[in-house]
Amino acid sequence: ISVSDLVEESYKRINEVDGEVQAFITLNEEAAKAKAKELDEQRGNDDAKLFGLPIGVKDNIVTKGLRTTAGSQFLRNFEDPLYDATVVQKLNEAKSVTIGKLNMDEFAMGSSNENSSYAAARNPWNTDYVPGGSSGGSAAAVAAGEVPYSLGSDTGGSIRQPAAYCGVVGLKPTYGRVSRFGLIAFASSLDQIGPITNTVEDNAFLLETIAGYDKMDSTSANVDVPSYTEALTNDVKGLKIGVPKEYLSEGVNPEVREAVQNALKKYEELGATWEEVSLPHSKYALSTYYLLSSSEASANLARFDGVRYGKRADDVESMLEMFMRSRAEGFGDEVKRRIMLGTFALSSGYYDAYYKKAQQVRTLIKNDFEKVFEDYDVIVGPTTPTPAFKVGDKVDDPMTMYANDILTIPVNLAGVPGISIPCGFSEDGLPIGLQIIGNHFDESTVYRAAHAYE
Ligand code: GLN
């Protein structure tokens, strides 16, 4: 099969299904086909790692010359970015082909894709249901067979939750493992880019390609990147699994709980052992996350002022009016809600009570994980409390929408890696995700455990 055939196949599938799935915001068809032709001419003397593989990229990752909107009307006309994000540069070096930019909740704020200002992507298993968010397009595109690989970003669950809802594999790496240079920032102390794929092996392969130190990202970690594919030994004999009791509480849907219990049985059969553990500060994770992520977002999004990027309001009479109207017209409701919350939490007189307190609780949450990892190799539980919900079900109720991320958010606050892999289906035929969490920079053990289960 030629690269041109592969790329052709990808666009054919997109033509067939994307009218309904709506996973893509922008396609890169002309450039991708030209690149495929070029790669076909080099065949035979090229062993680049991802040679000719079609990839979809979440639309908050900057791609040189290819429109990057972050799901926002603010960046609707950001047609011609001047540089590639480091991860995209690495994909290009590995000679993959970028098929297009994937749908997402605006500025990665959301859990259902309904906050995209373009279209709400749908769950390919049943298009009455959401694909999850914010990387809903990235998960849906892989699940629908439009691309074999994609990149997402995860601040509070945005890779793992949509991977769980769409029945694919999604990993959030350790904070600092993958460069954030060129990722449009939401909450810089939590954001990580990661791979979404059909199999654990593909996932490990893609992470190997994008991970590593980058001097362009001051929080990037100078830690060696091992071969993750070599970690896939299928051997989990003696692996010690901790199962947090908070992760199987009453709030978790019985079908999800049963699927996770079955997965634990399978691990026992494979020679691993598991015990109940506790992450006692998990109950504070949601409020901590929304305070910290919104505070960081309010600062990060200050750059969208109508002067430097994207939208500028017309017919304004003063500079102040230009700032205000550009922001009023360019941002959607959820983004405004977060900016207001964050600005409030950071304001003088409230800072100590909210932001500082949240930072302190964040440390307690991180300590909970460190304590468990003194005795256990991985932590296992569900990715989400329920399978995918229906489009429209939670859109008017931000608090229930937020509650959906209760099991993924602590992982971002602690900075540790976590993967979601499929572990069964609900009675309605919707996928259920198993979450496997590892210690800092120990993606290898996470992949080994995930691969043995798969
Ligand atoms: N759903 C969460 C939020 O809305 C997480 C988003 C993310 O990880 N980018 O903030």
CSV table of N, CA and C in Angstrom, one decimal, residues 86-224:
chain,number,residue,atom,x,y,z
A,86,THR,N,6.2,21.9,19.1
A,86,THR,CA,7.3,20.9,19.2
A,86,THR,C,6.8,19.5,18.8
A,87,VAL,N,5.6,19.2,19.3
A,87,VAL,CA,5.1,17.8,19.0
A,87,VAL,C,4.8,17.6,17.5
A,88,VAL,N,4.4,18.7,16.9
A,88,VAL,CA,4.1,18.6,15.5
A,88,VAL,C,5.4,18.5,14.7
A,89,GLN,N,6.4,19.3,15.1
A,89,GLN,CA,7.7,19.2,14.5
A,89,GLN,C,8.2,17.8,14.6
A,90,LYS,N,8.0,17.1,15.8
A,90,LYS,CA,8.5,15.8,15.9
A,90,LYS,C,7.7,14.8,15.0
A,91,LEU,N,6.4,15.0,14.9
A,91,LEU,CA,5.7,14.2,14.0
A,91,LEU,C,6.2,14.3,12.6
A,92,ASN,N,6.5,15.6,12.2
A,92,ASN,CA,7.0,15.8,10.8
A,92,ASN,C,8.3,15.2,10.6
A,93,GLU,N,9.2,15.2,11.6
A,93,GLU,CA,10.5,14.6,11.5
A,93,GLU,C,10.3,13.1,11.3
A,94,ALA,N,9.3,12.5,12.0
A,94,ALA,CA,9.0,11.1,11.9
A,94,ALA,C,8.2,10.8,10.6
A,95,LYS,N,7.9,11.8,9.8
A,95,LYS,CA,7.3,11.7,8.5
A,95,LYS,C,5.9,11.2,8.5
A,96,SER,N,5.1,11.6,9.5
A,96,SER,CA,3.7,11.3,9.5
A,96,SER,C,3.0,12.3,8.6
A,97,VAL,N,1.7,12.1,8.3
A,97,VAL,CA,1.0,13.1,7.5
A,97,VAL,C,-0.2,13.7,8.3
A,98,THR,N,-0.2,15.0,8.4
A,98,THR,CA,-1.3,15.6,9.2
A,98,THR,C,-2.5,15.7,8.3
A,99,ILE,N,-3.6,15.0,8.8
A,99,ILE,CA,-4.8,15.0,8.0
A,99,ILE,C,-5.7,16.2,8.2
A,100,GLY,N,-5.7,16.7,9.4
A,100,GLY,CA,-6.5,17.9,9.7
A,100,GLY,C,-6.5,18.2,11.2
A,101,LYS,N,-7.3,19.2,11.6
A,101,LYS,CA,-7.3,19.7,13.0
A,101,LYS,C,-8.7,19.3,13.6
A,102,LEU,N,-8.5,18.7,14.8
A,102,LEU,CA,-9.7,18.1,15.4
A,102,LEU,C,-10.5,18.9,16.4
A,103,ASN,N,-11.8,18.7,16.3
A,103,ASN,CA,-12.7,19.4,17.1
A,103,ASN,C,-12.5,19.3,18.6
A,104,MET,N,-12.9,20.3,19.3
A,104,MET,CA,-12.7,20.4,20.8
A,104,MET,C,-13.6,21.4,21.4
A,105,ASP,N,-13.7,21.3,22.7
A,105,ASP,CA,-14.4,22.3,23.4
A,105,ASP,C,-13.5,23.6,23.4
A,106,GLU,N,-14.2,24.7,23.3
A,106,GLU,CA,-13.4,26.0,23.2
A,106,GLU,C,-12.3,26.1,24.2
A,107,PHE,N,-11.1,26.3,23.8
A,107,PHE,CA,-9.9,26.5,24.7
A,107,PHE,C,-9.8,25.3,25.6
A,108,ALA,N,-10.3,24.1,25.2
A,108,ALA,CA,-10.2,22.9,26.0
A,108,ALA,C,-11.0,22.9,27.3
A,109,MET,N,-12.1,23.8,27.4
A,109,MET,CA,-12.9,23.8,28.6
A,109,MET,C,-14.2,23.1,28.3
A,110,GLY,N,-14.3,21.9,28.8
A,110,GLY,CA,-15.5,21.2,28.7
A,110,GLY,C,-15.3,19.7,28.7
A,111,SER,N,-16.4,18.9,28.8
A,111,SER,CA,-16.3,17.5,28.9
A,111,SER,C,-17.2,16.8,27.9
A,112,SER,N,-17.7,17.5,26.9
A,112,SER,CA,-18.7,16.9,26.0
A,112,SER,C,-18.5,17.3,24.5
A,113,ASN,N,-17.6,18.3,24.3
A,113,ASN,CA,-17.5,18.9,23.0
A,113,ASN,C,-18.6,19.8,22.6
A,114,GLU,N,-19.6,20.0,23.5
A,114,GLU,CA,-20.7,20.9,23.2
A,114,GLU,C,-20.3,22.4,23.4
A,115,ASN,N,-19.1,22.6,24.0
A,115,ASN,CA,-18.6,24.0,24.0
A,115,ASN,C,-17.7,24.3,22.8
A,116,SER,N,-17.7,23.5,21.8
A,116,SER,CA,-17.0,23.9,20.6
A,116,SER,C,-17.8,25.0,19.9
A,117,SER,N,-17.2,26.0,19.4
A,117,SER,CA,-18.0,27.0,18.8
A,117,SER,C,-18.2,26.7,17.3
A,118,TYR,N,-17.8,25.5,16.9
A,118,TYR,CA,-18.0,25.2,15.5
A,118,TYR,C,-19.1,24.2,15.3
A,119,ALA,N,-19.0,23.0,15.9
A,119,ALA,CA,-20.1,22.0,15.9
A,119,ALA,C,-19.8,21.1,17.0
A,120,ALA,N,-20.8,20.4,17.6
A,120,ALA,CA,-20.5,19.4,18.6
A,120,ALA,C,-20.2,18.1,18.0
A,121,ALA,N,-19.0,17.6,18.2
A,121,ALA,CA,-18.6,16.3,17.7
A,121,ALA,C,-19.5,15.2,18.4
A,122,ARG,N,-19.7,14.1,17.7
A,122,ARG,CA,-20.6,13.1,18.2
A,122,ARG,C,-19.9,11.8,18.5
A,123,ASN,N,-20.5,11.0,19.3
A,123,ASN,CA,-19.9,9.7,19.7
A,123,ASN,C,-20.1,8.7,18.5
A,124,PRO,N,-19.1,8.1,17.9
A,124,PRO,CA,-19.3,7.2,16.7
A,124,PRO,C,-20.1,6.0,17.1
A,125,TRP,N,-20.1,5.6,18.4
A,125,TRP,CA,-20.8,4.3,18.7
A,125,TRP,C,-22.3,4.6,18.7
A,126,ASN,N,-22.7,5.8,18.9
A,126,ASN,CA,-24.1,6.2,18.9
A,126,ASN,C,-24.1,7.7,18.9
A,127,THR,N,-24.6,8.3,17.8
A,127,THR,CA,-24.4,9.7,17.6
A,127,THR,C,-25.4,10.5,18.4
A,128,ASP,N,-26.3,9.9,19.1
A,128,ASP,CA,-27.1,10.6,20.1
A,128,ASP,C,-26.3,11.0,21.3
A,129,TYR,N,-25.1,10.4,21.5
A,129,TYR,CA,-24.3,10.6,22.7
A,129,TYR,C,-23.1,11.5,22.4
A,130,VAL,N,-22.6,12.1,23.4
A,130,VAL,CA,-21.4,12.9,23.3
A,130,VAL,C,-20.2,12.0,23.2
A,131,PRO,N,-19.1,12.5,22.5
A,131,PRO,CA,-17.9,11.8,22.5
A,131,PRO,C,-17.0,12.0,23.7
A,132,GLY,N,-17.4,12.9,24.6
A,132,GLY,CA,-16.6,13.4,25.7
A,132,GLY,C,-15.8,14.6,25.2
A,133,GLY,N,-15.0,15.1,26.2
A,133,GLY,CA,-14.3,16.3,25.9
A,133,GLY,C,-13.1,16.6,26.9
A,134,SER,N,-12.3,17.5,26.6
A,134,SER,CA,-12.4,18.4,25.5
A,134,SER,C,-11.9,17.8,24.2
A,135,SER,N,-11.0,16.8,24.3
A,135,SER,CA,-10.5,16.2,23.0
A,135,SER,C,-11.5,15.3,22.3
A,136,GLY,N,-12.7,15.7,22.3
A,136,GLY,CA,-13.8,14.8,21.7
A,136,GLY,C,-13.5,14.5,20.2
A,137,GLY,N,-13.1,15.4,19.5
A,137,GLY,CA,-12.8,15.2,18.1
A,137,GLY,C,-11.6,14.2,17.9
A,138,SER,N,-10.6,14.3,18.8
A,138,SER,CA,-9.4,13.4,18.7
A,138,SER,C,-9.8,11.9,19.0
A,139,ALA,N,-10.7,11.7,19.9
A,139,ALA,CA,-11.1,10.4,20.3
A,139,ALA,C,-12.1,9.8,19.2
A,140,ALA,N,-13.1,10.7,18.8
A,140,ALA,CA,-14.1,10.3,17.8
A,140,ALA,C,-13.5,9.9,16.5
A,141,ALA,N,-12.5,10.7,16.1
A,141,ALA,CA,-11.8,10.5,14.8
A,141,ALA,C,-11.2,9.1,14.7
A,142,VAL,N,-10.5,8.7,15.8
A,142,VAL,CA,-9.9,7.4,15.9
A,142,VAL,C,-10.9,6.3,16.0
A,143,ALA,N,-11.9,6.5,16.8
A,143,ALA,CA,-13.0,5.5,17.0
A,143,ALA,C,-13.8,5.3,15.7
A,144,ALA,N,-13.9,6.3,14.9
A,144,ALA,CA,-14.7,6.2,13.6
A,144,ALA,C,-13.8,5.8,12.5
A,145,GLY,N,-12.6,5.5,12.7
A,145,GLY,CA,-11.7,5.0,11.7
A,145,GLY,C,-11.3,6.1,10.7
A,146,GLU,N,-11.4,7.4,11.1
A,146,GLU,CA,-11.0,8.5,10.1
A,146,GLU,C,-9.5,8.6,10.1
A,147,VAL,N,-8.9,8.4,11.2
A,147,VAL,CA,-7.4,8.4,11.3
A,147,VAL,C,-7.0,7.3,12.3
A,148,PRO,N,-5.8,6.7,12.2
A,148,PRO,CA,-5.4,5.7,13.1
A,148,PRO,C,-4.9,6.3,14.4
A,149,TYR,N,-4.3,7.5,14.3
A,149,TYR,CA,-3.6,8.1,15.5
A,149,TYR,C,-4.1,9.5,15.6
A,150,SER,N,-4.2,10.0,16.9
A,150,SER,CA,-4.4,11.5,17.0
A,150,SER,C,-3.7,12.0,18.2
A,151,LEU,N,-3.6,13.3,18.3
A,151,LEU,CA,-3.1,13.9,19.5
A,151,LEU,C,-4.2,14.7,20.2
A,152,GLY,N,-4.2,14.6,21.5
A,152,GLY,CA,-5.2,15.4,22.3
A,152,GLY,C,-4.4,16.1,23.4
A,153,SER,N,-5.1,16.9,24.2
A,153,SER,CA,-4.5,17.5,25.4
A,153,SER,C,-5.4,17.2,26.6
A,154,ASP,N,-4.7,17.2,27.8
A,154,ASP,CA,-5.4,16.8,29.0
A,154,ASP,C,-5.0,17.7,30.1
A,155,THR,N,-6.0,18.4,30.6
A,155,THR,CA,-5.8,19.4,31.7
A,155,THR,C,-6.4,18.8,33.0
A,156,GLY,N,-7.6,18.2,32.8
A,156,GLY,CA,-8.3,17.6,33.9
A,156,GLY,C,-9.0,16.3,33.5
A,157,GLY,N,-8.6,15.7,32.3
A,157,GLY,CA,-9.2,14.5,31.9
A,157,GLY,C,-9.5,14.5,30.4
A,158,SER,N,-9.1,15.5,29.7
A,158,SER,CA,-9.6,15.7,28.3
A,158,SER,C,-9.0,14.7,27.3
A,159,ILE,N,-8.0,13.9,27.7
A,159,ILE,CA,-7.6,12.8,26.8
A,159,ILE,C,-8.4,11.5,27.2
A,160,ARG,N,-8.3,11.3,28.5
A,160,ARG,CA,-8.8,10.0,29.1
A,160,ARG,C,-10.3,9.8,29.0
A,161,GLN,N,-11.0,10.9,29.4
A,161,GLN,CA,-12.5,10.8,29.4
A,161,GLN,C,-13.0,10.6,28.0
A,162,PRO,N,-12.7,11.3,26.9
A,162,PRO,CA,-13.2,11.0,25.6
A,162,PRO,C,-12.7,9.7,25.1
A,163,ALA,N,-11.5,9.3,25.5
A,163,ALA,CA,-11.0,7.9,25.1
A,163,ALA,C,-11.9,6.9,25.7
A,164,ALA,N,-12.3,7.0,26.9
A,164,ALA,CA,-13.2,6.1,27.6
A,164,ALA,C,-14.6,6.1,26.9
A,165,TYR,N,-15.1,7.2,26.6
A,165,TYR,CA,-16.4,7.3,26.0
A,165,TYR,C,-16.5,6.8,24.6
A,166,CYS,N,-15.3,6.8,23.9
A,166,CYS,CA,-15.3,6.4,22.5
A,166,CYS,C,-14.6,5.0,22.3
A,167,GLY,N,-14.2,4.4,23.4
A,167,GLY,CA,-13.7,3.0,23.3
A,167,GLY,C,-12.3,2.9,22.7
A,168,VAL,N,-11.5,4.0,22.9
A,168,VAL,CA,-10.1,3.9,22.4
A,168,VAL,C,-9.1,4.1,23.5
A,169,VAL,N,-7.8,4.1,23.2
A,169,VAL,CA,-6.8,4.2,24.2
A,169,VAL,C,-6.2,5.7,24.2
A,170,GLY,N,-6.2,6.3,25.4
A,170,GLY,CA,-5.7,7.6,25.5
A,170,GLY,C,-4.8,7.8,26.7
A,171,LEU,N,-3.6,8.4,26.6
A,171,LEU,CA,-2.7,8.5,27.7
A,171,LEU,C,-2.4,10.0,28.0
A,172,LYS,N,-2.5,10.4,29.2
A,172,LYS,CA,-2.0,11.7,29.7
A,172,LYS,C,-0.6,11.4,30.3
A,173,PRO,N,0.5,11.9,29.7
A,173,PRO,CA,1.8,11.6,30.2
A,173,PRO,C,2.0,12.4,31.5
A,174,THR,N,3.1,12.0,32.2
A,174,THR,CA,3.6,12.8,33.4
A,174,THR,C,3.7,14.3,33.0
A,175,TYR,N,3.4,15.2,33.9
A,175,TYR,CA,3.6,16.6,33.6
A,175,TYR,C,5.1,16.8,33.3
A,176,GLY,N,5.4,17.5,32.2
A,176,GLY,CA,6.8,17.7,31.9
A,176,GLY,C,7.4,16.7,30.9
A,177,ARG,N,6.6,15.6,30.6
A,177,ARG,CA,7.2,14.6,29.8
A,177,ARG,C,7.2,15.0,28.3
A,178,VAL,N,6.1,15.7,27.9
A,178,VAL,CA,5.9,16.1,26.5
A,178,VAL,C,5.9,17.7,26.5
A,179,SER,N,6.6,18.2,25.5
A,179,SER,CA,6.7,19.7,25.4
A,179,SER,C,5.3,20.3,25.2
A,180,ARG,N,5.1,21.4,25.9
A,180,ARG,CA,3.9,22.2,25.7
A,180,ARG,C,4.1,23.3,24.7
A,181,PHE,N,5.3,23.5,24.2
A,181,PHE,CA,5.5,24.6,23.3
A,181,PHE,C,4.6,24.5,22.1
A,182,GLY,N,3.8,25.5,21.8
A,182,GLY,CA,2.9,25.5,20.7
A,182,GLY,C,1.5,24.9,21.1
A,183,LEU,N,1.3,24.5,22.3
A,183,LEU,CA,0.0,24.2,22.8
A,183,LEU,C,-0.7,25.4,23.3
A,184,ILE,N,-1.8,25.8,22.8
A,184,ILE,CA,-2.5,27.0,23.3
A,184,ILE,C,-2.9,26.8,24.7
A,185,ALA,N,-2.3,27.6,25.6
A,185,ALA,CA,-2.4,27.2,27.1
A,185,ALA,C,-3.8,27.4,27.6
A,186,PHE,N,-4.2,26.4,28.4
A,186,PHE,CA,-5.5,26.6,29.2
A,186,PHE,C,-5.0,26.8,30.7
A,187,ALA,N,-4.5,25.7,31.3
A,187,ALA,CA,-3.9,25.9,32.7
A,187,ALA,C,-2.5,25.3,32.6
A,188,SER,N,-1.5,26.1,32.6
A,188,SER,CA,-0.2,25.7,32.2
A,188,SER,C,0.4,24.7,33.2
A,189,SER,N,0.0,24.7,34.5
A,189,SER,CA,0.6,23.8,35.4
A,189,SER,C,-0.1,22.4,35.4
A,190,LEU,N,-1.1,22.2,34.5
A,190,LEU,CA,-1.8,21.0,34.4
A,190,LEU,C,-1.8,20.4,33.0
A,191,ASP,N,-1.7,21.3,32.0
A,191,ASP,CA,-1.8,20.8,30.6
A,191,ASP,C,-0.7,19.8,30.2
A,192,GLN,N,-1.1,18.8,29.5
A,192,GLN,CA,-0.2,17.9,28.8
A,192,GLN,C,-0.8,17.4,27.5
A,193,ILE,N,0.1,17.3,26.5
A,193,ILE,CA,-0.3,16.7,25.2
A,193,ILE,C,-0.1,15.2,25.3
A,194,GLY,N,-1.0,14.4,24.7
A,194,GLY,CA,-0.8,12.9,24.7
A,194,GLY,C,-1.5,12.3,23.5
A,195,PRO,N,-1.1,11.0,23.3
A,195,PRO,CA,-1.6,10.2,22.1
A,195,PRO,C,-3.0,9.5,22.4
A,196,ILE,N,-3.8,9.5,21.3
A,196,ILE,CA,-5.0,8.7,21.3
A,196,ILE,C,-5.0,7.7,20.1
A,197,THR,N,-5.2,6.4,20.4
A,197,THR,CA,-5.0,5.4,19.4
A,197,THR,C,-5.9,4.2,19.6
A,198,ASN,N,-5.9,3.3,18.7
A,198,ASN,CA,-6.7,2.1,18.8
A,198,ASN,C,-6.1,1.1,19.8
A,199,THR,N,-4.8,1.0,19.9
A,199,THR,CA,-4.2,0.0,20.7
A,199,THR,C,-3.2,0.6,21.6
A,200,VAL,N,-2.8,-0.1,22.7
A,200,VAL,CA,-1.8,0.3,23.6
A,200,VAL,C,-0.4,0.4,22.9
A,201,GLU,N,-0.2,-0.6,22.1
A,201,GLU,CA,1.1,-0.6,21.4
A,201,GLU,C,1.3,0.7,20.5
A,202,ASP,N,0.2,1.0,19.8
A,202,ASP,CA,0.3,2.2,18.9
A,202,ASP,C,0.5,3.4,19.8
A,203,ASN,N,-0.1,3.4,21.0
A,203,ASN,CA,0.0,4.6,21.9
A,203,ASN,C,1.4,4.7,22.4
A,204,ALA,N,2.0,3.6,22.8
A,204,ALA,CA,3.4,3.7,23.3
A,204,ALA,C,4.3,4.2,22.2
A,205,PHE,N,4.1,3.7,21.0
A,205,PHE,CA,4.9,4.1,19.9
A,205,PHE,C,4.8,5.6,19.6
A,206,LEU,N,3.6,6.1,19.7
A,206,LEU,CA,3.4,7.5,19.4
A,206,LEU,C,4.0,8.4,20.5
A,207,LEU,N,3.9,7.9,21.8
A,207,LEU,CA,4.5,8.7,22.9
A,207,LEU,C,6.0,8.8,22.7
A,208,GLU,N,6.6,7.6,22.4
A,208,GLU,CA,8.0,7.6,22.1
A,208,GLU,C,8.5,8.7,21.2
A,209,THR,N,7.6,8.9,20.2
A,209,THR,CA,7.9,9.9,19.1
A,209,THR,C,7.8,11.4,19.6
A,210,ILE,N,6.8,11.6,20.5
A,210,ILE,CA,6.6,13.0,20.8
A,210,ILE,C,7.2,13.5,22.2
A,211,ALA,N,7.6,12.5,23.0
A,211,ALA,CA,8.1,12.8,24.3
A,211,ALA,C,9.6,13.4,24.3
A,212,GLY,N,10.0,14.0,25.4
A,212,GLY,CA,11.4,14.4,25.5
A,212,GLY,C,11.5,15.9,25.9
A,213,TYR,N,12.7,16.2,26.4
A,213,TYR,CA,13.1,17.5,26.8
A,213,TYR,C,13.0,18.5,25.7
A,214,ASP,N,12.6,19.7,26.0
A,214,ASP,CA,12.5,20.8,24.9
A,214,ASP,C,12.9,22.1,25.6
A,215,LYS,N,13.9,22.7,25.1
A,215,LYS,CA,14.3,23.9,25.8
A,215,LYS,C,13.3,25.1,25.6
A,216,MET,N,12.4,24.9,24.6
A,216,MET,CA,11.4,25.9,24.4
A,216,MET,C,10.2,25.9,25.4
A,217,ASP,N,10.2,24.8,26.3
A,217,ASP,CA,9.2,24.7,27.3
A,217,ASP,C,9.9,24.7,28.7
A,218,SER,N,9.8,25.7,29.5
A,218,SER,CA,10.5,25.8,30.7
A,218,SER,C,10.1,24.8,31.7
A,219,THR,N,9.0,24.1,31.6
A,219,THR,CA,8.5,23.1,32.5
A,219,THR,C,8.8,21.7,31.9
A,220,SER,N,9.4,21.6,30.8
A,220,SER,CA,9.7,20.3,30.2
A,220,SER,C,10.8,19.7,31.0
A,221,ALA,N,10.7,18.4,31.3
A,221,ALA,CA,11.6,17.7,32.2
A,221,ALA,C,12.8,17.1,31.4
A,222,ASN,N,14.0,17.3,31.9
A,222,ASN,CA,15.1,16.7,31.3
A,222,ASN,C,15.4,15.3,31.8
A,223,VAL,N,14.5,14.4,31.4
A,223,VAL,CA,14.5,13.0,31.9
A,223,VAL,C,14.5,12.1,30.7
A,224,ASP,N,15.4,11.1,30.7
A,224,ASP,CA,15.5,10.2,29.5
A,224,ASP,C,14.1,9.6,29.2
